[in-house]
Coordinates of C-alpha atoms in Angstrom, one line a residue:
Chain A
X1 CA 72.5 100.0 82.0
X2 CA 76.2 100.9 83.0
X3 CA 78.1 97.5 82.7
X4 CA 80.9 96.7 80.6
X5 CA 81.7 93.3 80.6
X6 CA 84.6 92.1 80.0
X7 CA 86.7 88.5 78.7
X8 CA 88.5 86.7 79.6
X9 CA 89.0 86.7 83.2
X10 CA 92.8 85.1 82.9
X11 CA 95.1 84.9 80.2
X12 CA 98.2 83.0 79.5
X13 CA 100.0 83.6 76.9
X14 CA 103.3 82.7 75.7
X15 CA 106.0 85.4 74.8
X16 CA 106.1 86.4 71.2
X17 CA 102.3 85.5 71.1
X18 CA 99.1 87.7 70.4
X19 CA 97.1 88.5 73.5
X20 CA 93.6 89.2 73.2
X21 CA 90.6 90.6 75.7
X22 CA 87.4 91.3 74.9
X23 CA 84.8 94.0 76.1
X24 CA 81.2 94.4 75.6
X25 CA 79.0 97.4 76.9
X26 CA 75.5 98.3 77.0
X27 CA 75.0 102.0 77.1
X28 CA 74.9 103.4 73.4
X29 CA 75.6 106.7 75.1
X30 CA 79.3 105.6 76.1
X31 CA 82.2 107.7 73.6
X32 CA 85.1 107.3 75.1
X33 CA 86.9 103.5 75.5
X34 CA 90.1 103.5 77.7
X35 CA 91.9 100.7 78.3
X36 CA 94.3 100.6 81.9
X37 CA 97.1 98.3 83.0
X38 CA 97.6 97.2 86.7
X39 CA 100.9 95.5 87.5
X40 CA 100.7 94.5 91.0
X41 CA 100.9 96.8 94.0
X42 CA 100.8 99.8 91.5
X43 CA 97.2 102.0 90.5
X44 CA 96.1 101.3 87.0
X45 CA 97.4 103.8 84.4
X46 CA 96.1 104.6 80.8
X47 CA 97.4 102.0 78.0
X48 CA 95.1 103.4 74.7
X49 CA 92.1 104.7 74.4
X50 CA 89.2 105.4 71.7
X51 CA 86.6 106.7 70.4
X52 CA 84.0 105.3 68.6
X53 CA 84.4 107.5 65.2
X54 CA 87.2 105.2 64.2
X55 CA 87.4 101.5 63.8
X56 CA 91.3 100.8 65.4
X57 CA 93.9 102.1 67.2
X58 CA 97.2 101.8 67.1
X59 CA 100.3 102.5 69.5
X60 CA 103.0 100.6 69.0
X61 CA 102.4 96.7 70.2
X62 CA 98.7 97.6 71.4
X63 CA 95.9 97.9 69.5
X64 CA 91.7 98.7 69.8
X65 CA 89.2 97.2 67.7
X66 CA 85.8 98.7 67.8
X67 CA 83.3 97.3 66.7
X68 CA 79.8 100.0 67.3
X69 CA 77.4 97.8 65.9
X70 CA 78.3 94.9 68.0
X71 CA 78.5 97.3 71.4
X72 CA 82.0 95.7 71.9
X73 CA 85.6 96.7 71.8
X74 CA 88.9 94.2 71.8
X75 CA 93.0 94.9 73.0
X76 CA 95.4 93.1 71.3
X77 CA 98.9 93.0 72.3
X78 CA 101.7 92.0 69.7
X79 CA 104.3 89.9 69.9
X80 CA 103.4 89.4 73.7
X81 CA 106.1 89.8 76.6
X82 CA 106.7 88.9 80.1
X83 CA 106.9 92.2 81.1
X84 CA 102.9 92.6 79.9
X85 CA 102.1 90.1 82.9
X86 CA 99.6 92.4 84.4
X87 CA 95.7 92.8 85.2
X88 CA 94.2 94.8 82.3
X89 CA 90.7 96.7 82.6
X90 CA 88.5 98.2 80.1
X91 CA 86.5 101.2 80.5
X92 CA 83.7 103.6 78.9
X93 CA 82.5 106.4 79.7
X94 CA 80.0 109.7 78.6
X95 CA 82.7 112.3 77.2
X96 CA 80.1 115.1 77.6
X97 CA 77.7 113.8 80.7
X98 CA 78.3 116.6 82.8
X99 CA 76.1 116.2 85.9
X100 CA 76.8 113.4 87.9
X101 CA 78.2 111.2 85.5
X102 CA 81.4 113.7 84.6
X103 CA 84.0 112.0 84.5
X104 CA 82.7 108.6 85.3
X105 CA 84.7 105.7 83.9
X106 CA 82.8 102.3 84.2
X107 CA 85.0 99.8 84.4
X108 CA 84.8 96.1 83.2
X109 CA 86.0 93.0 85.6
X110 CA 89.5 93.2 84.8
X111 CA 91.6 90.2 82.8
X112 CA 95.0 88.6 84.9
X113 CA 97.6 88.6 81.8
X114 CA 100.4 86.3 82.4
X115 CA 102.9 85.6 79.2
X116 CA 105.1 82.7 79.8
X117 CA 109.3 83.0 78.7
Chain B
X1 CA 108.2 114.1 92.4
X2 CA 105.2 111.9 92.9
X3 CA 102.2 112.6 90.2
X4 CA 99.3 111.2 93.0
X5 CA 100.3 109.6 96.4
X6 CA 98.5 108.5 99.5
X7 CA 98.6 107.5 102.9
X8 CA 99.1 105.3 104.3
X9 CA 99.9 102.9 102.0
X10 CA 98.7 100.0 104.3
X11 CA 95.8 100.4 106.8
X12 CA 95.1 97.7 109.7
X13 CA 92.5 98.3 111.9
X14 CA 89.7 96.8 114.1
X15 CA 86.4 96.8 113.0
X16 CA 83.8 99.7 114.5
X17 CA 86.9 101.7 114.5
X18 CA 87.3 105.4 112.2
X19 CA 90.0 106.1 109.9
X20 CA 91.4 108.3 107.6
X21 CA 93.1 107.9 103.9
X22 CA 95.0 111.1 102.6
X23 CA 94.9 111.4 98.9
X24 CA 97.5 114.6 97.3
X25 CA 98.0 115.6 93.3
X26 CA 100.5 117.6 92.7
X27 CA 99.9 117.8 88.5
X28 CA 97.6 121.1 89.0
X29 CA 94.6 118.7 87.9
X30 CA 90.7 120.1 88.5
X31 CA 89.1 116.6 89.1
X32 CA 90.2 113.9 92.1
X33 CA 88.4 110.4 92.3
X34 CA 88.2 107.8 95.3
X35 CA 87.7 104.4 93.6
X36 CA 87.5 100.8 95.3
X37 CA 89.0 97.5 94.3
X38 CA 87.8 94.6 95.9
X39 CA 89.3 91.3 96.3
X40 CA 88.3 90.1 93.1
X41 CA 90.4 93.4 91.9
X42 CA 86.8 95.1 90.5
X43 CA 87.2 98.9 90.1
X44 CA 84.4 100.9 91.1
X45 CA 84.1 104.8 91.7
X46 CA 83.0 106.3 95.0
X47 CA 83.3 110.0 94.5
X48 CA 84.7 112.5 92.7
X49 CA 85.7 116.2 93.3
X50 CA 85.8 118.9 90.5
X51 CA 87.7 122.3 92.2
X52 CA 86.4 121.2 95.5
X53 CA 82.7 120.5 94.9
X54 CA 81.6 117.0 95.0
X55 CA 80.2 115.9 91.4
X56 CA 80.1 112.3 91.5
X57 CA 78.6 110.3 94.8
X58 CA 77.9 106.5 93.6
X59 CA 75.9 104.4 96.0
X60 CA 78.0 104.3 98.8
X61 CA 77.7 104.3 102.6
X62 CA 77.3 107.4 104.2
X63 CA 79.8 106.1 106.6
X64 CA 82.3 107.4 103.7
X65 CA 82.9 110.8 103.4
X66 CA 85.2 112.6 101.0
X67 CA 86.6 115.9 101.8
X68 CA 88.6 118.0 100.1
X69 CA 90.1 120.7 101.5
X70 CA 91.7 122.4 98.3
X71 CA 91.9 120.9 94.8
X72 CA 95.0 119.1 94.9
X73 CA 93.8 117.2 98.0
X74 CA 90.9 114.4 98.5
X75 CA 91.1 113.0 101.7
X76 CA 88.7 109.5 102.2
X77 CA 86.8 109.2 105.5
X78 CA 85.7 106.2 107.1
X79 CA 83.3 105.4 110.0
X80 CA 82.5 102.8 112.3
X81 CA 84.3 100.3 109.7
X82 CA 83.3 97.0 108.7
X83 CA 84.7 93.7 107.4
X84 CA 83.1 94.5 104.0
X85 CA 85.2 97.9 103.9
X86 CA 88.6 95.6 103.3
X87 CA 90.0 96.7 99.8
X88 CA 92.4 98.4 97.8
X89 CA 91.3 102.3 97.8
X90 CA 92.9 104.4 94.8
X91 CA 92.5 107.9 94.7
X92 CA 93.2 109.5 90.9
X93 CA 92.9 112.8 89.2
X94 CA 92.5 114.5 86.0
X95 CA 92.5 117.1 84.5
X96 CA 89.6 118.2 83.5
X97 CA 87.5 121.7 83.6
X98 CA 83.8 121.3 84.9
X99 CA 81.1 120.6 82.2
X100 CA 84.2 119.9 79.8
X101 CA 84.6 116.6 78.0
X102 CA 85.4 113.9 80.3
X103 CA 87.8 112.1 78.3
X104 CA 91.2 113.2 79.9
X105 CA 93.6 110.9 81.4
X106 CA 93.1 109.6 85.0
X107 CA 96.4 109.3 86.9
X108 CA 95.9 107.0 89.8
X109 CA 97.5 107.0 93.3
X110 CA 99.2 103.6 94.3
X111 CA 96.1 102.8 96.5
X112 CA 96.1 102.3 100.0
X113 CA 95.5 98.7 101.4
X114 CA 92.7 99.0 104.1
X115 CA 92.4 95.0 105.8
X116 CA 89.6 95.6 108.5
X117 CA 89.7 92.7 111.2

């Protein structure tokens, strides 16, 4: 199986709050976790990523939780602003597919952010 | 000094009809992508081009046809259209050497808007 599933599918949030979406995949054989922002009108673009060799990730107001055991894998987004408003995707992917599934990023349903003033 | 544009931006056509969706990189990347959103903003891949040669061809309707001339172009092809063809098409790249690890950044294109009537 492919699918990444992801929750939930809205969000509001108000600002200074923690924001929090959750993913879960099947495929044991995914290594690589990116997560994109969408603001509307614009293409997504790379937030974080990881890989499963490490538990969390940090960058600055973002950060991954990975949990392997549980096939799932969270963002949370600190002190939570207005300007975060946005749609926000997971994805995995084989890092080392080759073949047809190089460079194939399966992405989950996608989670409408919107933090309130 | 646009990293991945296409055109048109907006596409509004009759259905039955062909059309074309240009798609150019100008970061020197290996790998460009054609992905659909559809109105419930789901990301899916179509196709995707490593120096030219098609590696990635999801289930899609062979009245889509990718073609990419050189590799910082991936131009999106559309036949006899249909009412299910209305979406959001992003085209993104990467860089990424063939066989290598698939875990490089996609850059996406700020999607073109194709409404079929």
């Amino acid at each position: 199986q492919q699918q990444v599933k992801q929750s939930p599918q809205s969000l509001i949030v108000q600002k200074g709050g923690i924001s929090i979406i959750n993913c879960a995949y099947e495929n044991t054989a995914f290594d690589y976790f990116p997560w994109y922002q969408q603001f509307p009108g614009k293409g997504p673009a790379l937030l974080i990523a990881i890989r499963p060799d490490v538990s969390e990730k940090k960058e600055g107001r973002f950060t991954i939780s990975f949990n392997k055991s549980a096939k799932q894998f969270s963002l949370h987004i600190m002190d939570s602003q207005p300007g975060d408003s946005a749609t926000y995707f997971c994805a995995a992917s084989l890092s080392n597919a080759g073949g047809t599934s190089y460079g194939k990023l399966t992405f989950g349903q996608g989670t409408i952010l919107t933090v309130h003033p | 000094d646009t990293a991945v544009s296409q055109t048109p931006k907006y596409l509004v056509t009759q259905m039955g009809n062909d059309k074309s969706i240009k798609c150019e990189q100008n970061l020197g990347h290996d790998t460009m992508y054609w992905y659909k959103q559809d109105s419930k903003k789901f990301l899916k891949i179509m196709f995707s081009y490593n120096n030219k040669e098609l590696i990635i061809n999801e289930t899609v309707p062979n009245r889509f046809s990718p073609k990419s001339p050189d590799k910082a172009h991936l131009n999106l092809h559309i036949n006899s259209l249909e009412l299910g063809d209305s979406a959001v098409y992003f085209c993104a790249s990467s860089q990424e050497g063939h066989w290598l690890a698939s875990t490089d950044t996609q850059y996406f294109g700020p999607g073109t808007r194709l409404t079929v009537l």
